[in-house]
CSV table of C-alpha atoms in Angstrom, one decimal:
chain,number,residue,atom,x,y,z
A,18,UNK,CA,-27.1,-35.0,-37.6
A,19,UNK,CA,-29.7,-33.7,-39.9
A,20,UNK,CA,-28.7,-30.0,-39.8
A,21,UNK,CA,-25.3,-28.4,-39.9
A,22,UNK,CA,-23.5,-28.5,-36.5
A,23,UNK,CA,-23.3,-25.2,-34.6
A,24,UNK,CA,-21.5,-24.4,-31.5
A,25,UNK,CA,-24.0,-23.2,-28.9
A,26,UNK,CA,-21.7,-23.0,-25.9
A,27,UNK,CA,-18.0,-22.5,-25.5
A,28,UNK,CA,-16.0,-22.4,-22.3
A,29,UNK,CA,-12.2,-21.9,-21.9
A,30,UNK,CA,-10.5,-24.8,-20.1
A,31,UNK,CA,-6.7,-24.2,-20.1
A,32,UNK,CA,-3.8,-23.8,-22.5
A,33,UNK,CA,-5.4,-23.8,-25.9
A,34,UNK,CA,-8.4,-25.9,-25.0
A,35,UNK,CA,-12.0,-24.9,-25.2
A,36,UNK,CA,-15.0,-27.0,-24.1
A,37,UNK,CA,-17.7,-27.0,-26.9
A,38,UNK,CA,-21.4,-27.9,-26.9
A,39,UNK,CA,-23.1,-28.3,-30.2
A,40,UNK,CA,-26.8,-27.8,-31.2
A,41,UNK,CA,-27.4,-31.6,-31.1
A,42,UNK,CA,-26.0,-31.9,-27.6
A,43,UNK,CA,-22.6,-33.4,-28.6
A,44,UNK,CA,-19.9,-31.9,-26.4
A,45,UNK,CA,-16.2,-32.2,-25.6
A,46,UNK,CA,-13.0,-30.3,-25.1
A,47,UNK,CA,-11.0,-29.4,-28.2
A,48,UNK,CA,-7.3,-28.6,-28.2
A,49,UNK,CA,-6.8,-25.8,-30.8
A,50,UNK,CA,-3.0,-26.1,-31.0
A,51,UNK,CA,-3.2,-28.1,-34.2
A,52,UNK,CA,-4.6,-25.1,-36.0
A,53,UNK,CA,-2.2,-22.4,-34.6
A,54,UNK,CA,0.4,-23.0,-37.3
A,55,UNK,CA,-1.7,-21.2,-40.0
A,56,UNK,CA,-0.7,-17.5,-40.3
A,57,UNK,CA,-4.3,-16.2,-39.6
A,58,UNK,CA,-4.1,-17.9,-36.2
A,59,UNK,CA,-0.6,-16.4,-35.3
A,60,UNK,CA,-2.2,-13.9,-32.8
A,61,UNK,CA,-3.9,-16.8,-31.0
A,62,UNK,CA,-0.6,-18.2,-29.9
A,63,UNK,CA,-0.8,-15.6,-27.1
A,64,UNK,CA,-3.0,-17.3,-24.5
A,65,UNK,CA,-4.5,-14.0,-23.4
A,66,UNK,CA,-5.6,-13.3,-27.0
A,67,UNK,CA,-6.7,-16.9,-27.4
A,68,UNK,CA,-9.1,-16.5,-24.5
A,69,UNK,CA,-10.8,-13.6,-26.2
A,70,UNK,CA,-12.9,-16.0,-28.4
A,71,UNK,CA,-16.6,-15.5,-28.8
A,72,UNK,CA,-19.4,-17.3,-30.7
A,73,UNK,CA,-20.2,-16.0,-34.1
A,74,UNK,CA,-22.2,-17.8,-36.9
A,75,UNK,CA,-22.4,-21.0,-34.9
A,76,UNK,CA,-18.6,-21.3,-34.4
A,77,UNK,CA,-15.8,-20.0,-32.3
A,78,UNK,CA,-14.2,-16.8,-33.6
A,79,UNK,CA,-11.6,-14.2,-32.5
A,80,UNK,CA,-11.4,-10.4,-32.9
A,81,UNK,CA,-8.9,-10.7,-35.8
A,82,UNK,CA,-11.5,-12.6,-37.9
A,83,UNK,CA,-10.0,-16.0,-37.3
A,84,UNK,CA,-12.5,-18.8,-37.0
A,85,UNK,CA,-12.8,-22.6,-37.6
A,86,UNK,CA,-15.6,-24.1,-39.5
A,87,UNK,CA,-18.2,-25.6,-37.0
A,88,UNK,CA,-18.1,-28.9,-39.0
A,89,UNK,CA,-14.4,-29.2,-38.4
A,90,UNK,CA,-14.8,-28.5,-34.7
A,91,UNK,CA,-17.7,-31.0,-34.6
A,92,UNK,CA,-15.7,-33.8,-36.2
A,93,UNK,CA,-12.7,-33.0,-34.0
A,94,UNK,CA,-14.8,-33.1,-30.9
A,95,UNK,CA,-16.3,-36.5,-31.8
A,96,UNK,CA,-13.0,-38.0,-32.8
A,97,UNK,CA,-11.0,-36.8,-29.9
A,98,UNK,CA,-13.4,-37.2,-27.1
A,99,UNK,CA,-15.6,-40.2,-28.0
A,100,UNK,CA,-18.5,-38.2,-26.8
A,101,UNK,CA,-22.2,-39.1,-26.4
A,102,UNK,CA,-25.0,-36.7,-27.2
A,103,UNK,CA,-26.9,-35.4,-24.2
A,104,UNK,CA,-30.0,-37.6,-24.0
A,105,UNK,CA,-33.3,-35.9,-23.2
A,106,UNK,CA,-35.2,-37.1,-20.1
A,107,UNK,CA,-38.6,-38.7,-20.9
A,108,UNK,CA,-40.1,-36.6,-18.0
A,109,UNK,CA,-38.7,-34.4,-15.3
A,110,UNK,CA,-37.0,-36.7,-12.7
A,111,UNK,CA,-37.3,-39.7,-15.0
A,112,UNK,CA,-34.3,-41.7,-16.1
A,113,UNK,CA,-36.1,-44.2,-18.2
A,114,UNK,CA,-35.0,-42.9,-21.6
A,115,UNK,CA,-31.4,-42.3,-20.5
A,116,UNK,CA,-31.2,-45.8,-19.0
A,117,UNK,CA,-32.6,-47.4,-22.1
A,118,UNK,CA,-30.1,-45.7,-24.4
A,119,UNK,CA,-27.3,-46.3,-22.0
A,120,UNK,CA,-28.0,-50.1,-21.9
A,121,UNK,CA,-28.4,-50.2,-25.6
A,122,UNK,CA,-25.1,-48.5,-26.3
A,123,UNK,CA,-23.3,-50.6,-23.7
A,124,UNK,CA,-24.6,-53.8,-25.3
A,125,UNK,CA,-23.6,-52.7,-28.8
A,126,UNK,CA,-20.1,-51.2,-28.0
A,127,UNK,CA,-18.3,-54.5,-27.7
A,128,UNK,CA,-18.2,-55.5,-31.4
A,129,UNK,CA,-15.8,-52.6,-32.3
A,130,UNK,CA,-12.5,-54.1,-31.2
A,131,UNK,CA,-10.0,-53.2,-34.0
A,132,UNK,CA,-10.5,-49.4,-33.9
A,133,UNK,CA,-8.5,-47.6,-31.2
A,134,UNK,CA,-7.8,-44.1,-30.1
A,135,UNK,CA,-4.5,-42.8,-28.7
A,136,UNK,CA,-4.1,-39.0,-28.2
A,137,UNK,CA,-0.4,-39.4,-29.3
A,138,UNK,CA,-1.2,-41.2,-32.6
A,139,UNK,CA,-2.6,-39.3,-35.6
A,140,UNK,CA,-3.8,-36.4,-33.4
A,141,UNK,CA,-6.2,-38.7,-31.5
A,142,UNK,CA,-8.1,-39.8,-34.6
A,143,UNK,CA,-9.6,-43.3,-34.5
A,144,UNK,CA,-7.1,-45.6,-36.0
A,145,UNK,CA,-6.9,-49.3,-37.0
A,146,UNK,CA,-5.5,-51.5,-34.2
A,147,UNK,CA,-3.2,-48.7,-32.9
A,148,UNK,CA,-1.4,-48.4,-36.2
A,149,UNK,CA,-0.9,-45.0,-37.7
A,150,UNK,CA,-3.7,-45.7,-40.2
A,151,UNK,CA,-6.7,-43.5,-39.5
A,152,UNK,CA,-10.2,-45.0,-40.1
A,153,UNK,CA,-10.9,-41.9,-42.2
A,154,UNK,CA,-8.1,-42.9,-44.7
A,155,UNK,CA,-9.6,-46.4,-45.1
A,156,UNK,CA,-13.1,-45.0,-45.6
A,157,UNK,CA,-11.8,-42.4,-48.2
A,158,UNK,CA,-10.2,-45.2,-50.2
A,159,UNK,CA,-13.5,-47.2,-50.1
A,160,UNK,CA,-15.4,-44.1,-51.1
A,161,UNK,CA,-13.0,-43.6,-54.0
A,162,UNK,CA,-14.0,-47.1,-55.3
A,163,UNK,CA,-11.0,-49.1,-54.1
A,164,UNK,CA,-11.6,-52.7,-53.2
A,165,UNK,CA,-10.7,-54.3,-49.9
A,166,UNK,CA,-7.9,-56.2,-51.7
A,167,UNK,CA,-6.5,-52.9,-53.1
A,168,UNK,CA,-6.5,-51.2,-49.7
A,169,UNK,CA,-4.8,-54.2,-48.1
A,170,UNK,CA,-2.2,-54.2,-50.8
A,171,UNK,CA,-1.6,-50.5,-50.3
A,172,UNK,CA,-1.4,-50.9,-46.5
A,173,UNK,CA,0.2,-54.3,-45.8
A,174,UNK,CA,-0.3,-53.9,-42.1
A,175,UNK,CA,-4.1,-54.1,-42.6
A,176,UNK,CA,-6.2,-57.2,-42.8
A,177,UNK,CA,-9.5,-57.4,-44.6
A,178,UNK,CA,-11.3,-57.6,-41.3
A,179,UNK,CA,-9.8,-54.2,-40.4
A,180,UNK,CA,-11.5,-52.7,-43.4
A,181,UNK,CA,-14.8,-54.3,-42.4
A,182,UNK,CA,-14.4,-53.0,-38.9
A,183,UNK,CA,-13.9,-49.4,-40.3
A,184,UNK,CA,-17.2,-49.7,-42.1
A,185,UNK,CA,-19.0,-51.0,-39.0
A,186,UNK,CA,-17.5,-48.1,-37.0
A,187,UNK,CA,-18.7,-45.6,-39.7
A,188,UNK,CA,-22.2,-47.1,-39.7
A,189,UNK,CA,-22.3,-46.8,-35.9
A,190,UNK,CA,-21.3,-43.1,-36.1
A,191,UNK,CA,-23.7,-42.4,-39.0
A,192,UNK,CA,-26.5,-43.7,-36.8
A,193,UNK,CA,-25.9,-40.7,-34.5
A,194,UNK,CA,-24.6,-42.7,-31.6
A,195,UNK,CA,-21.1,-42.5,-30.1
A,196,UNK,CA,-18.9,-45.3,-29.0
A,197,UNK,CA,-16.2,-45.7,-26.5
A,198,UNK,CA,-13.1,-47.0,-28.3
A,199,UNK,CA,-10.4,-49.0,-26.5
A,200,UNK,CA,-7.1,-47.3,-26.1
A,201,UNK,CA,-4.2,-48.3,-28.4
A,202,UNK,CA,-2.0,-51.0,-26.9
């Protein structure tokens, strides 16, 4: 995404879940329970108060001044929901562009086999082979200059192919496309 993400639509679902739509068309439902332990969010534990959210500055906010950075909500939406951006139609009534992208994504999704998502593991973050090792942790180690061998030494459950798969997954996401990940076994 070339500009900062901004929430352009928000709709209450149930419990502490809000369906969000971002300025690039990415959308999904986010469960806000993970953030409610912070003192500023204490009033939001009351569902009636939680439902009083509104959009302010491109994010979801509440009357007490609580809000969550739109970048955080964007990443949470993508990680938890494996969402696809809304694709524009090439012309009214035409599905040519949507069909093209759909076929392209389907053809390219199969190579990512080692990255899985389980809502009960690591808060639904993409992980390596259902292990409790989030892809983001592996990528941070690589970004910090660690070698594949050093990462595998630190996480004996990992194989070098797992690290390569994390990079492929990151490259896929950086291209602006979404991918459906297999559930953890």
